[in-house]
CSV table of N, CA and C and ligand atoms in Angstrom, one decimal:
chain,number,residue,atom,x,y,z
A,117,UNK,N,137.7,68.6,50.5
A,117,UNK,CA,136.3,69.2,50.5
A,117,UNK,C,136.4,70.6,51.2
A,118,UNK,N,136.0,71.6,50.6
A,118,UNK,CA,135.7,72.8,51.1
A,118,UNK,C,134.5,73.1,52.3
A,119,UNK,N,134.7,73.2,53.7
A,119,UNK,CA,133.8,73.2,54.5
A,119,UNK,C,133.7,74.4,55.5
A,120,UNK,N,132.5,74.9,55.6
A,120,UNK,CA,132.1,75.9,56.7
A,120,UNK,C,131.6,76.2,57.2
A,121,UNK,N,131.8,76.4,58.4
A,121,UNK,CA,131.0,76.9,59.6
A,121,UNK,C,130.1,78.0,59.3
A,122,UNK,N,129.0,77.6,60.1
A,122,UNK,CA,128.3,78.7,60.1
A,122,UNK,C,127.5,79.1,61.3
A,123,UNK,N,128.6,79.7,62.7
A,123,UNK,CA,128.0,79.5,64.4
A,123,UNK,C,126.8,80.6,64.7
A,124,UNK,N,126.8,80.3,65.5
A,124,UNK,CA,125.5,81.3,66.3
A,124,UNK,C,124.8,80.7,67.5
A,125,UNK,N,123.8,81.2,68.3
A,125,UNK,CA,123.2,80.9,68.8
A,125,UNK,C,121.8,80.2,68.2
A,126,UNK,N,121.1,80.8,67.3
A,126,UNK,CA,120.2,80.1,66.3
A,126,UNK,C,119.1,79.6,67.4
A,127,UNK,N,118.5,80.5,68.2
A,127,UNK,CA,117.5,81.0,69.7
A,127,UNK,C,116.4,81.3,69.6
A,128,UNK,N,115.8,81.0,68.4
A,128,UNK,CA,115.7,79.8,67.1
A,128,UNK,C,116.1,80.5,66.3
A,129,UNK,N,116.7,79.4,64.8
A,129,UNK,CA,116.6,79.5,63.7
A,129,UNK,C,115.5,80.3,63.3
A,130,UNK,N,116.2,81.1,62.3
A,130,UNK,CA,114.9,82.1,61.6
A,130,UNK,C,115.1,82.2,60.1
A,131,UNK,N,114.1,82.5,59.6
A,131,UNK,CA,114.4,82.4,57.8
A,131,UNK,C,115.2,83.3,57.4
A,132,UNK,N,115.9,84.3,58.1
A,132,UNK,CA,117.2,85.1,57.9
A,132,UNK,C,118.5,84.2,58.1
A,133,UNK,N,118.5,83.3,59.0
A,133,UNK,CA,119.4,82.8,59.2
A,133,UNK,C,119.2,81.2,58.2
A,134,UNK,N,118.3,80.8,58.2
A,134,UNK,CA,118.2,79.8,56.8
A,134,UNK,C,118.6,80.4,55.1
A,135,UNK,N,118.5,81.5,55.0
A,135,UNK,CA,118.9,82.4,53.6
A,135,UNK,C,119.9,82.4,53.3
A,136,UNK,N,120.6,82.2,55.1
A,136,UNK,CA,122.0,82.7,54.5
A,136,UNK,C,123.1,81.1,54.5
A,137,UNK,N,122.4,80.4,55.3
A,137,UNK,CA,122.8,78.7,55.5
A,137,UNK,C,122.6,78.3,53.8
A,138,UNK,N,121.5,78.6,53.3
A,138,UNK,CA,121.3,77.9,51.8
A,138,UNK,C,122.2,79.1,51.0
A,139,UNK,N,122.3,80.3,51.0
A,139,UNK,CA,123.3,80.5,49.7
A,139,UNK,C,124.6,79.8,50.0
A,140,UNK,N,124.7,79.2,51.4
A,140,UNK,CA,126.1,79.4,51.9
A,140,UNK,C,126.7,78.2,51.5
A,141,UNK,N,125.6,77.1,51.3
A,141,UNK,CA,125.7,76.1,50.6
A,141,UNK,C,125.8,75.5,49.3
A,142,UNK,N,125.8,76.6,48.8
A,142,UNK,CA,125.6,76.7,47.1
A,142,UNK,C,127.0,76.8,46.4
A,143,UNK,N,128.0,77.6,47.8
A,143,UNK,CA,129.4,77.7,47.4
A,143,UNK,C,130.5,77.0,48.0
A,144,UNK,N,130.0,76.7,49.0
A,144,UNK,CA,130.9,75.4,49.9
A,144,UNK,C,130.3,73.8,49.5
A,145,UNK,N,131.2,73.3,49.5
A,145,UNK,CA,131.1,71.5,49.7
A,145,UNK,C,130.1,71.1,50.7
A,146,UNK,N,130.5,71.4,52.1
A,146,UNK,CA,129.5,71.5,52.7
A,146,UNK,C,129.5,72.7,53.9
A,147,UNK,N,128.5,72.8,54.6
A,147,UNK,CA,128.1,73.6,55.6
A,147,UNK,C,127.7,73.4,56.8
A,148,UNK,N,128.5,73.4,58.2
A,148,UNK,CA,128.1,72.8,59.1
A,148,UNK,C,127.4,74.3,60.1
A,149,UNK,N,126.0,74.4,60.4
A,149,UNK,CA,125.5,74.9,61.1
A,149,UNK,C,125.8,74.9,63.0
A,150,UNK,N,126.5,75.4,63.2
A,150,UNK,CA,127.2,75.4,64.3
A,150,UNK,C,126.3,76.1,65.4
A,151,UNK,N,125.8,75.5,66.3
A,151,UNK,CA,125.1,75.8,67.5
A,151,UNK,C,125.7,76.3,68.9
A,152,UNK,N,126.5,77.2,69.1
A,152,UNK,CA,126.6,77.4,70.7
A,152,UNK,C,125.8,76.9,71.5
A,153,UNK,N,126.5,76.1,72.4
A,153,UNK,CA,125.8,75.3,73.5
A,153,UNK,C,125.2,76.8,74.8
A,154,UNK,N,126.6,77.3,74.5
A,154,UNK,CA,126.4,78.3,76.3
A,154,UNK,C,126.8,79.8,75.5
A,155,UNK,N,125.9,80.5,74.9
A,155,UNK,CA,126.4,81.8,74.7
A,155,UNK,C,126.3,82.7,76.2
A,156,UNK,N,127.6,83.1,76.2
A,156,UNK,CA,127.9,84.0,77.7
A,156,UNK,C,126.5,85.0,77.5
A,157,UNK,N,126.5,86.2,76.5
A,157,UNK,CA,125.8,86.9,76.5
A,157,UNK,C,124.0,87.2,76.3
A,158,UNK,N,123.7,86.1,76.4
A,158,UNK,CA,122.5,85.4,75.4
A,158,UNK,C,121.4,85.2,77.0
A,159,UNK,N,120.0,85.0,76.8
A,159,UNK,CA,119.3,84.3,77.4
A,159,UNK,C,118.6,83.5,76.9
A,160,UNK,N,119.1,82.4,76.9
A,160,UNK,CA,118.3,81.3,76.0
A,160,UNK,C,117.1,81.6,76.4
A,161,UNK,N,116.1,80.9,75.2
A,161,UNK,CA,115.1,80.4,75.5
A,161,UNK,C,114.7,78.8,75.0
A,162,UNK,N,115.2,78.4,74.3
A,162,UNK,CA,115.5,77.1,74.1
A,162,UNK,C,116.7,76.3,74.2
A,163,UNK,N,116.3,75.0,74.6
A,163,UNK,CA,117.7,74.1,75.2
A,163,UNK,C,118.3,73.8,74.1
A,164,UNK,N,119.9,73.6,74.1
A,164,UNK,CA,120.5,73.1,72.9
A,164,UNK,C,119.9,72.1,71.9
A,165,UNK,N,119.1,71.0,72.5
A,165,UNK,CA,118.6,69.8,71.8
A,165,UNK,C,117.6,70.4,70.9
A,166,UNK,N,116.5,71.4,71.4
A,166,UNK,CA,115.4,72.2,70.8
A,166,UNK,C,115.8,72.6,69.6
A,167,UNK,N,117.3,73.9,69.9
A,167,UNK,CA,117.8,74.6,68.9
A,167,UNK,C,118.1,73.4,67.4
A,168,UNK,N,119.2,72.4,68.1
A,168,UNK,CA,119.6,71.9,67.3
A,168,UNK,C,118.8,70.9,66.4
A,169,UNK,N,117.6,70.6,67.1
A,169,UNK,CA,116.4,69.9,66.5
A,169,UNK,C,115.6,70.8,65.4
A,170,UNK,N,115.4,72.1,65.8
A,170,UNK,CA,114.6,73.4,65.0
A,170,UNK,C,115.2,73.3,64.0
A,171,UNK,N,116.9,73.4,64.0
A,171,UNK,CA,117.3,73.4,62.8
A,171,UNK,C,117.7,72.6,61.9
A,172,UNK,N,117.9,71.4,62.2
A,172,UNK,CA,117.8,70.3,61.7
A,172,UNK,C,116.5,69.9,60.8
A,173,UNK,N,115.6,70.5,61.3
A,173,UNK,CA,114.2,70.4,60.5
A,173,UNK,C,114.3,71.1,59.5
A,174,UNK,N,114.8,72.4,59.9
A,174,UNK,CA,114.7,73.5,58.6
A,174,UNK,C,115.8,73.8,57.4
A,175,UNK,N,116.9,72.6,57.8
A,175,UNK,CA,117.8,72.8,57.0
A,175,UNK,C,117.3,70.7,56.0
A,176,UNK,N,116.8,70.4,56.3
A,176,UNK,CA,116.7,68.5,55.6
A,176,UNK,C,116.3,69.1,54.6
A,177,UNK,N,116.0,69.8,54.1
A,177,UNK,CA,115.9,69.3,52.6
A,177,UNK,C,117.4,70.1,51.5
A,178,UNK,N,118.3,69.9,52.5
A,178,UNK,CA,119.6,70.3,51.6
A,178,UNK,C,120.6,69.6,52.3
A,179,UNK,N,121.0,68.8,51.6
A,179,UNK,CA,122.2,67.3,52.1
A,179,UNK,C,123.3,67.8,52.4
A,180,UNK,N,124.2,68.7,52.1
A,180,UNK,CA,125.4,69.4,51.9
A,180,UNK,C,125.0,70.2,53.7
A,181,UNK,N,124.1,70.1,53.9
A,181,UNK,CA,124.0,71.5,55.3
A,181,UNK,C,123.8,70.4,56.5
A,182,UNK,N,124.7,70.4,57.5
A,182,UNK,CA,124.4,69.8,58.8
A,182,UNK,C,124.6,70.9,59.5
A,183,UNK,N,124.1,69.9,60.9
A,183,UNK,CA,124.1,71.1,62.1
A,183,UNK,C,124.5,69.9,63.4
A,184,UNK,N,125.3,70.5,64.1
A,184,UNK,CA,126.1,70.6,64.8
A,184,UNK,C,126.2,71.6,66.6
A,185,UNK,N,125.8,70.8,67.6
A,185,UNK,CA,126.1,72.1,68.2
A,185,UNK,C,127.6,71.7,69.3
A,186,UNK,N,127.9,72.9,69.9
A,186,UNK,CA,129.6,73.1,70.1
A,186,UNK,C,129.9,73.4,71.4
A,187,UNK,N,130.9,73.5,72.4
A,187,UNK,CA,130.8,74.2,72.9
A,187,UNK,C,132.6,75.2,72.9
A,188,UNK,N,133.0,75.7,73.6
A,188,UNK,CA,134.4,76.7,73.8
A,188,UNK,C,134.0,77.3,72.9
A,189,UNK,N,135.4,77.1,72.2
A,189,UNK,CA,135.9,78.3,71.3
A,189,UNK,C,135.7,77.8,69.5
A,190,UNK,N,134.9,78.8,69.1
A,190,UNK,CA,134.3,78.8,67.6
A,190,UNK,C,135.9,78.6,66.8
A,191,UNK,N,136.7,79.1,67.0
A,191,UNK,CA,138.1,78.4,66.0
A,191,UNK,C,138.0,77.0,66.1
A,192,UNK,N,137.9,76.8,67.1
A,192,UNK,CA,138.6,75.3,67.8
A,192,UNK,C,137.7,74.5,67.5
A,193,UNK,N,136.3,74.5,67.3
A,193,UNK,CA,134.9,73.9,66.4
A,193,UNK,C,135.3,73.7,64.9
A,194,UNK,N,135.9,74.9,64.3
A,194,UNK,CA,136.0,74.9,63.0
A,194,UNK,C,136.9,73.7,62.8
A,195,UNK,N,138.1,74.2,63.1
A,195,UNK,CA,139.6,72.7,63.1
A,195,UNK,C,139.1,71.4,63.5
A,196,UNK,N,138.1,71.2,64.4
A,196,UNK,CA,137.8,70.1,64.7
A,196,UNK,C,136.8,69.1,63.5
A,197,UNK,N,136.5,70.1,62.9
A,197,UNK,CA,135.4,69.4,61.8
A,197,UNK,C,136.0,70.0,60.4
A,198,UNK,N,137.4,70.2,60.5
A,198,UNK,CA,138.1,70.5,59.4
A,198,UNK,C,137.7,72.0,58.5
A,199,UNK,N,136.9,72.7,58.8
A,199,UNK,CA,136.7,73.8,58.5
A,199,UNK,C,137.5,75.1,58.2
A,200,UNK,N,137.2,75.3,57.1
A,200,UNK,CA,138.2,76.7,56.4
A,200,UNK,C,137.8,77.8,56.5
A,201,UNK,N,136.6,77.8,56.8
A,201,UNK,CA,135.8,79.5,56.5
A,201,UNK,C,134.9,79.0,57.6
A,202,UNK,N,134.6,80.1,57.9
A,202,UNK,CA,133.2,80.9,59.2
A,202,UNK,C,132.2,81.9,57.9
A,203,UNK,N,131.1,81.3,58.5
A,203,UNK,CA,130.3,82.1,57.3
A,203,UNK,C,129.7,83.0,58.9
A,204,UNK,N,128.8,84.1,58.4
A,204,UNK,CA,128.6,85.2,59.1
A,204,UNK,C,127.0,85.9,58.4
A,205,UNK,N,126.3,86.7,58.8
A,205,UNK,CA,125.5,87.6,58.3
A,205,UNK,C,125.7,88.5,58.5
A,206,UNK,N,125.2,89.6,57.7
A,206,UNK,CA,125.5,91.0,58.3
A,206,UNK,C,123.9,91.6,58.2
A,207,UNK,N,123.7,92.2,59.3
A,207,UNK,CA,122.0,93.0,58.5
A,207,UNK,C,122.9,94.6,58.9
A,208,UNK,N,121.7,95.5,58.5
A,208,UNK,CA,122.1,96.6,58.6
A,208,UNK,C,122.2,97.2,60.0
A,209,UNK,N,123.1,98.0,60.2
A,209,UNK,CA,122.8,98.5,62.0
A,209,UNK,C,124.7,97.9,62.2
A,210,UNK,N,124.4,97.6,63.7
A,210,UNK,CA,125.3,97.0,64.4
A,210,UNK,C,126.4,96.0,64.2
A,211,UNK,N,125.9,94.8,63.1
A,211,UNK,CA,126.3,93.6,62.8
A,211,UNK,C,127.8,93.7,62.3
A,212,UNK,N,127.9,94.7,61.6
A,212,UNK,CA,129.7,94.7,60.9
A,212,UNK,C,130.3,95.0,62.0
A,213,UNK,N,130.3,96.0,63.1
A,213,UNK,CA,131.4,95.9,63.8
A,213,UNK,C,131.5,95.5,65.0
A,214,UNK,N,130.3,94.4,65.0
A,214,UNK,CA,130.6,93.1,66.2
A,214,UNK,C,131.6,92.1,65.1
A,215,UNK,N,130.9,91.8,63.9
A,215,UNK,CA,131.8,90.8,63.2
A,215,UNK,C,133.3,91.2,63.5
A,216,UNK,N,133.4,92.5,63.1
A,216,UNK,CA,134.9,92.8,62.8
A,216,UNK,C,135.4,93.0,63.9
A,217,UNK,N,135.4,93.2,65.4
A,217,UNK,CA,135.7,93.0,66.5
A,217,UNK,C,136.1,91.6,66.6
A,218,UNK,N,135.4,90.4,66.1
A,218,UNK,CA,135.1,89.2,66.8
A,218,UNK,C,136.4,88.7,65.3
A,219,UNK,N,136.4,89.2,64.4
A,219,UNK,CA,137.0,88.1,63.3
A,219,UNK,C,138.7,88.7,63.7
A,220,UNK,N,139.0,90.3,64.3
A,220,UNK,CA,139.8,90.8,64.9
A,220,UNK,C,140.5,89.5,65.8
A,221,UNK,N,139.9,89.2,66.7
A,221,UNK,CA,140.2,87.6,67.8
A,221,UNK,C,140.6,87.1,66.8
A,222,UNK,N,139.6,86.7,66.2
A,222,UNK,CA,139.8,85.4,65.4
A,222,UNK,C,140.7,84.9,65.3
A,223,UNK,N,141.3,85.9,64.3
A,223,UNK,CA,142.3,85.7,63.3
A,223,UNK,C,143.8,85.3,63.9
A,224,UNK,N,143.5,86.5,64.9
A,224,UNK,CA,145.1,86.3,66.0
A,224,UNK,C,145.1,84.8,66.5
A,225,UNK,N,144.1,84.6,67.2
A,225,UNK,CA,144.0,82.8,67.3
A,225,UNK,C,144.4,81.2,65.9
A,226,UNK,N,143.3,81.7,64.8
A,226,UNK,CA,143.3,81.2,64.0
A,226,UNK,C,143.1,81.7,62.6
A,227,UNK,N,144.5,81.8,62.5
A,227,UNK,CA,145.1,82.8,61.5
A,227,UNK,C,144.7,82.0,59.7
A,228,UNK,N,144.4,80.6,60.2
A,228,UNK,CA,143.9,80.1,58.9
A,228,UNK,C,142.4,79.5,58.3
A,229,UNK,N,141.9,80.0,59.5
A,229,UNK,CA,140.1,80.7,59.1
A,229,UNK,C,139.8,81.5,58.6
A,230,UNK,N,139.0,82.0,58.1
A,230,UNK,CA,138.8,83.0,56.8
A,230,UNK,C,137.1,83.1,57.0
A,231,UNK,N,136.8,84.5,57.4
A,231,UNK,CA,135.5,85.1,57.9
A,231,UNK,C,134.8,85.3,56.3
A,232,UNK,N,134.0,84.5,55.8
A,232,UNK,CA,133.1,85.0,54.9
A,232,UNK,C,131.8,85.5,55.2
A,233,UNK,N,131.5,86.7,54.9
A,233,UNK,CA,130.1,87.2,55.5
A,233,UNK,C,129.6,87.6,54.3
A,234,UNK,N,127.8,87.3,54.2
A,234,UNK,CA,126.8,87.3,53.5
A,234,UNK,C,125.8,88.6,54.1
A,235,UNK,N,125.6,89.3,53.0
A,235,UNK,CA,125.0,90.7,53.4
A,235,UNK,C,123.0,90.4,53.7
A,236,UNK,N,123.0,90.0,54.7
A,236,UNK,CA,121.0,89.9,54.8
A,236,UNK,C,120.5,90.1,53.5
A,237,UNK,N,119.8,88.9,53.2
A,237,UNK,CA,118.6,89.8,52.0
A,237,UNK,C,117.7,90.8,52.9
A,238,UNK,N,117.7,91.5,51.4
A,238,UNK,CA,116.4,92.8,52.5
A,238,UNK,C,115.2,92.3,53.1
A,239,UNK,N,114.2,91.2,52.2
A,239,UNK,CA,113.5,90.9,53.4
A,239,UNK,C,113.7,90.5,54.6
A,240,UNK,N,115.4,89.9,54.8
A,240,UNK,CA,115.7,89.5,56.3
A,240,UNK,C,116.1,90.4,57.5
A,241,UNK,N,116.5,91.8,56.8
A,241,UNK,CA,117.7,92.6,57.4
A,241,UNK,C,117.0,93.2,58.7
A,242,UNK,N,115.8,93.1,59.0
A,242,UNK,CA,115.1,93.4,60.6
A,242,UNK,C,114.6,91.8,61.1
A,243,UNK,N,115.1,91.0,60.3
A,243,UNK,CA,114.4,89.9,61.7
A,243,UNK,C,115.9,89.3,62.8
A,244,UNK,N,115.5,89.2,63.5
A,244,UNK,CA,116.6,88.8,64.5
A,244,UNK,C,115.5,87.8,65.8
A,245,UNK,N,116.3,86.9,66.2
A,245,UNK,CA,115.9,85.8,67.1
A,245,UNK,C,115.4,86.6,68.2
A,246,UNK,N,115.9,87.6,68.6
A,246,UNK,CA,115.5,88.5,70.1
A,246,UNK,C,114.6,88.9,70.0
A,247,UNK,N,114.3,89.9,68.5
A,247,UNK,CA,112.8,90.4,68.2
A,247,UNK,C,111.8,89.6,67.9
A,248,UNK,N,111.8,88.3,67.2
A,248,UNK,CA,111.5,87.2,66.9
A,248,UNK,C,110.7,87.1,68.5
A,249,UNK,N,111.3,86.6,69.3
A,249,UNK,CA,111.0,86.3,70.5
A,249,UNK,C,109.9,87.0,71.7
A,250,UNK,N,110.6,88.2,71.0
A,250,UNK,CA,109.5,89.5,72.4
A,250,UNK,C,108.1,89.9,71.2
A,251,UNK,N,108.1,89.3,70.4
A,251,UNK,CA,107.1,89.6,69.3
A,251,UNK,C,106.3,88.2,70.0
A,252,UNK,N,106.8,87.6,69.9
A,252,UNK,CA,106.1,86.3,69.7
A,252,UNK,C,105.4,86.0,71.6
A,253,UNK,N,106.4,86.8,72.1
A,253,UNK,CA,105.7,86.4,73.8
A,253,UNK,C,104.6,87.4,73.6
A,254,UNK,N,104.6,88.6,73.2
A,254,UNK,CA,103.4,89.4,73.3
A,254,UNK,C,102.4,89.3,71.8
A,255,UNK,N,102.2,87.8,71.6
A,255,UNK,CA,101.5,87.2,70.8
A,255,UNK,C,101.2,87.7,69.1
A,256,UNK,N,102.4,88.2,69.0
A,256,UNK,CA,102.8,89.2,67.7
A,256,UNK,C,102.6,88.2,66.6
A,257,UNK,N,102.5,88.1,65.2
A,257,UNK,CA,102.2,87.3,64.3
A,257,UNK,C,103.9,87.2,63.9
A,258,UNK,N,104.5,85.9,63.6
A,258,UNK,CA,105.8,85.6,63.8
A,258,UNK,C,106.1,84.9,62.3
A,259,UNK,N,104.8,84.6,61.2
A,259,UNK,CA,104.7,83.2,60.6
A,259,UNK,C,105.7,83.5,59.3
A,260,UNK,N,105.7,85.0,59.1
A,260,UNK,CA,106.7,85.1,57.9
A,260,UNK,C,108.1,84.7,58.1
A,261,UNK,N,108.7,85.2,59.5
A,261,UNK,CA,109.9,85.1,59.9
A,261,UNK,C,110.3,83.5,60.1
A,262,UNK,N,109.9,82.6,60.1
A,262,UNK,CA,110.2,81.7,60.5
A,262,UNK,C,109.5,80.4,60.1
A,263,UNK,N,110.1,79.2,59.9
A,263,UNK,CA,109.5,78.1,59.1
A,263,UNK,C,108.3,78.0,60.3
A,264,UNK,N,107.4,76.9,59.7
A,264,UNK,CA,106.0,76.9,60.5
A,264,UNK,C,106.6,75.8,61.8
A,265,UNK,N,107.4,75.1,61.7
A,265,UNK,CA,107.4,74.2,63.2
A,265,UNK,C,108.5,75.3,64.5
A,266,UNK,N,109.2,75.7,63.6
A,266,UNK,CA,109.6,76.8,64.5
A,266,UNK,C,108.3,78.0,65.4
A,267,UNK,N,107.9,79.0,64.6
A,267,UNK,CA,106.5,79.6,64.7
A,267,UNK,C,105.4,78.4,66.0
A,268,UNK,N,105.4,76.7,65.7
A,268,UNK,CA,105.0,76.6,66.5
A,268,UNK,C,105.3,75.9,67.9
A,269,UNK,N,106.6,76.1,67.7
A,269,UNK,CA,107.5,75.8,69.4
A,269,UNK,C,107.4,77.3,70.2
A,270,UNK,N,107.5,78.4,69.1
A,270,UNK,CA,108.0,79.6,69.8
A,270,UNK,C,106.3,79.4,70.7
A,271,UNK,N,105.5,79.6,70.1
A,271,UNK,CA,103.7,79.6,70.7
A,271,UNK,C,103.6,78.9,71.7
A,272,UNK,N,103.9,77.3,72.1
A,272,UNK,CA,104.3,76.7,72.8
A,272,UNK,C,105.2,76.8,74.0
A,273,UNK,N,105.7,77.4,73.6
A,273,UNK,CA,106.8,78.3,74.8
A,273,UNK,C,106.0,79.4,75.4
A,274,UNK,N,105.7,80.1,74.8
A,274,UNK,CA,104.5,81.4,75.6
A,274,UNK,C,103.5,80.8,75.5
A,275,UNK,N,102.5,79.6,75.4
A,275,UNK,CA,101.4,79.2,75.6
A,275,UNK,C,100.3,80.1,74.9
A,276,UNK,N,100.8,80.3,73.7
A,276,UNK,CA,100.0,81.3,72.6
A,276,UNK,C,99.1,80.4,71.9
A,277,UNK,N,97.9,81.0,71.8
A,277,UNK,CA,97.0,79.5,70.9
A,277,UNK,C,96.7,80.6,69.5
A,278,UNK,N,96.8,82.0,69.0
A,278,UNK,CA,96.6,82.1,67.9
A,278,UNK,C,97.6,81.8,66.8
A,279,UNK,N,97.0,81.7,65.4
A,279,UNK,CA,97.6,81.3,64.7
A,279,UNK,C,98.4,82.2,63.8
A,280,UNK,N,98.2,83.4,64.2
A,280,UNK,CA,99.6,84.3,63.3
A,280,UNK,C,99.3,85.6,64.2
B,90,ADP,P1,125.0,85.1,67.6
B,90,ADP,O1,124.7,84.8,69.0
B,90,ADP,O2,126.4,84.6,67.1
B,90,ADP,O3,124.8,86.5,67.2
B,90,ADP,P2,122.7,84.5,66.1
B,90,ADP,O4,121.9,83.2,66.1
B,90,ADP,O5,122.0,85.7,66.6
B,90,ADP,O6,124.0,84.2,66.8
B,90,ADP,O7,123.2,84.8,64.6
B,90,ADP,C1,124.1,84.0,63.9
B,90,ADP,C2,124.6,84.7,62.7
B,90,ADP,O8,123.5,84.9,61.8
B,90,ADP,C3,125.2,86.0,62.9
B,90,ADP,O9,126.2,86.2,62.0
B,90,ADP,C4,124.1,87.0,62.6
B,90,ADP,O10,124.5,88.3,62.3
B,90,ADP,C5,123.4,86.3,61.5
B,90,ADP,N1,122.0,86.6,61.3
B,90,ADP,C6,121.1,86.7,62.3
B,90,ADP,N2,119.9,87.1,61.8
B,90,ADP,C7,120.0,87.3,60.5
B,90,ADP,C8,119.2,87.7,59.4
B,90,ADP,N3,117.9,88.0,59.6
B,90,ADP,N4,119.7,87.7,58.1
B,90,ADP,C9,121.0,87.4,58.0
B,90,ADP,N5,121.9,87.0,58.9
B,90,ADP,C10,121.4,87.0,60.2
């Protein structure tokens, strides 16, 4: 069976990051949605259980996509759940030459992973979970970006009572 990762923080899941879970699924056997427990760089705002609960919600209605969360090192996640390929997004800006810095490691580590990256649909290519977030604490309308139970944890978290 053809299987792949697909890691991130996911600080929540966002419909950019579900676009690219569902094509990603369309070409692999299956697709394990891979959750960092502890990103160094990151300030969570939600606990691993949250994340991995958000996305569990938004991925059930496609059998082929589980989620998963991890902790070390994203090679050593993939081998452990048998994985061949790292799936990736790219939006425009910044994203290619973090990938290609990071698949640079990679490879030297785990030379028999194989980085497949999916180019953002254009409606996705400005949402990101960071802006997602400082939108949504300064009570910004969030409802396109993001499935509705998501949209209503983020509100919940900032104690926002409108509805978009
Ligand atoms: P990380 O901490 O690894 O950047 P993220 O949760 O921010 O984790 O993103 C996980 C992956 O999803 C990354 O490859 C990122 O580039 C990609 N991604 C994030 N937002 C989008 C989007 N709107 N459209 C497509 N890919 C995205």
């Amino acid at each position: 069976m053809t299987i792949a990762i697909y890691p991130g923080s996911f600080d929540p899941i966002t419909s950019g990051h579900i676009d690219i879970a569902v094509r990603a699924c369309k070409l692999f056997e299956k697709v394990i949605i891979g959750i960092y427990e502890t990103p160094v760089d990151k300030n969570l705002l939600f606990s691993t259980e949250e994340r991995v609960a958000m996305a569990k919600k938004a991925v059930a209605g496609y059998p082929n996509i589980e989620v998963q969360s991890y902790k070390g090192l994203t090679g050593e996640f993939a081998r452990r759940v048998g994985a061949r390929a790292m799936i990736r997004g790219l939006r425009m800006g910044g994203d290619f030459e973090r990938e290609f810095n990071m698949a640079m490691m990679n490879k030297k580590m785990f030379p028999d992973l194989e980085l497949v990256c999916f180019m953002a649909s254009v409606e996705y290519q400005f949402v990101s979970s960071s802006l997602l977030k400082e939108a949504a604490g300064l009570g910004g309308g969030i409802n396109q970006l993001v499935p509705p139970h998501v949209a209503t944890a983020l509100r919940k978290k900032y104690k926002i009572t409108n509805s978009d």
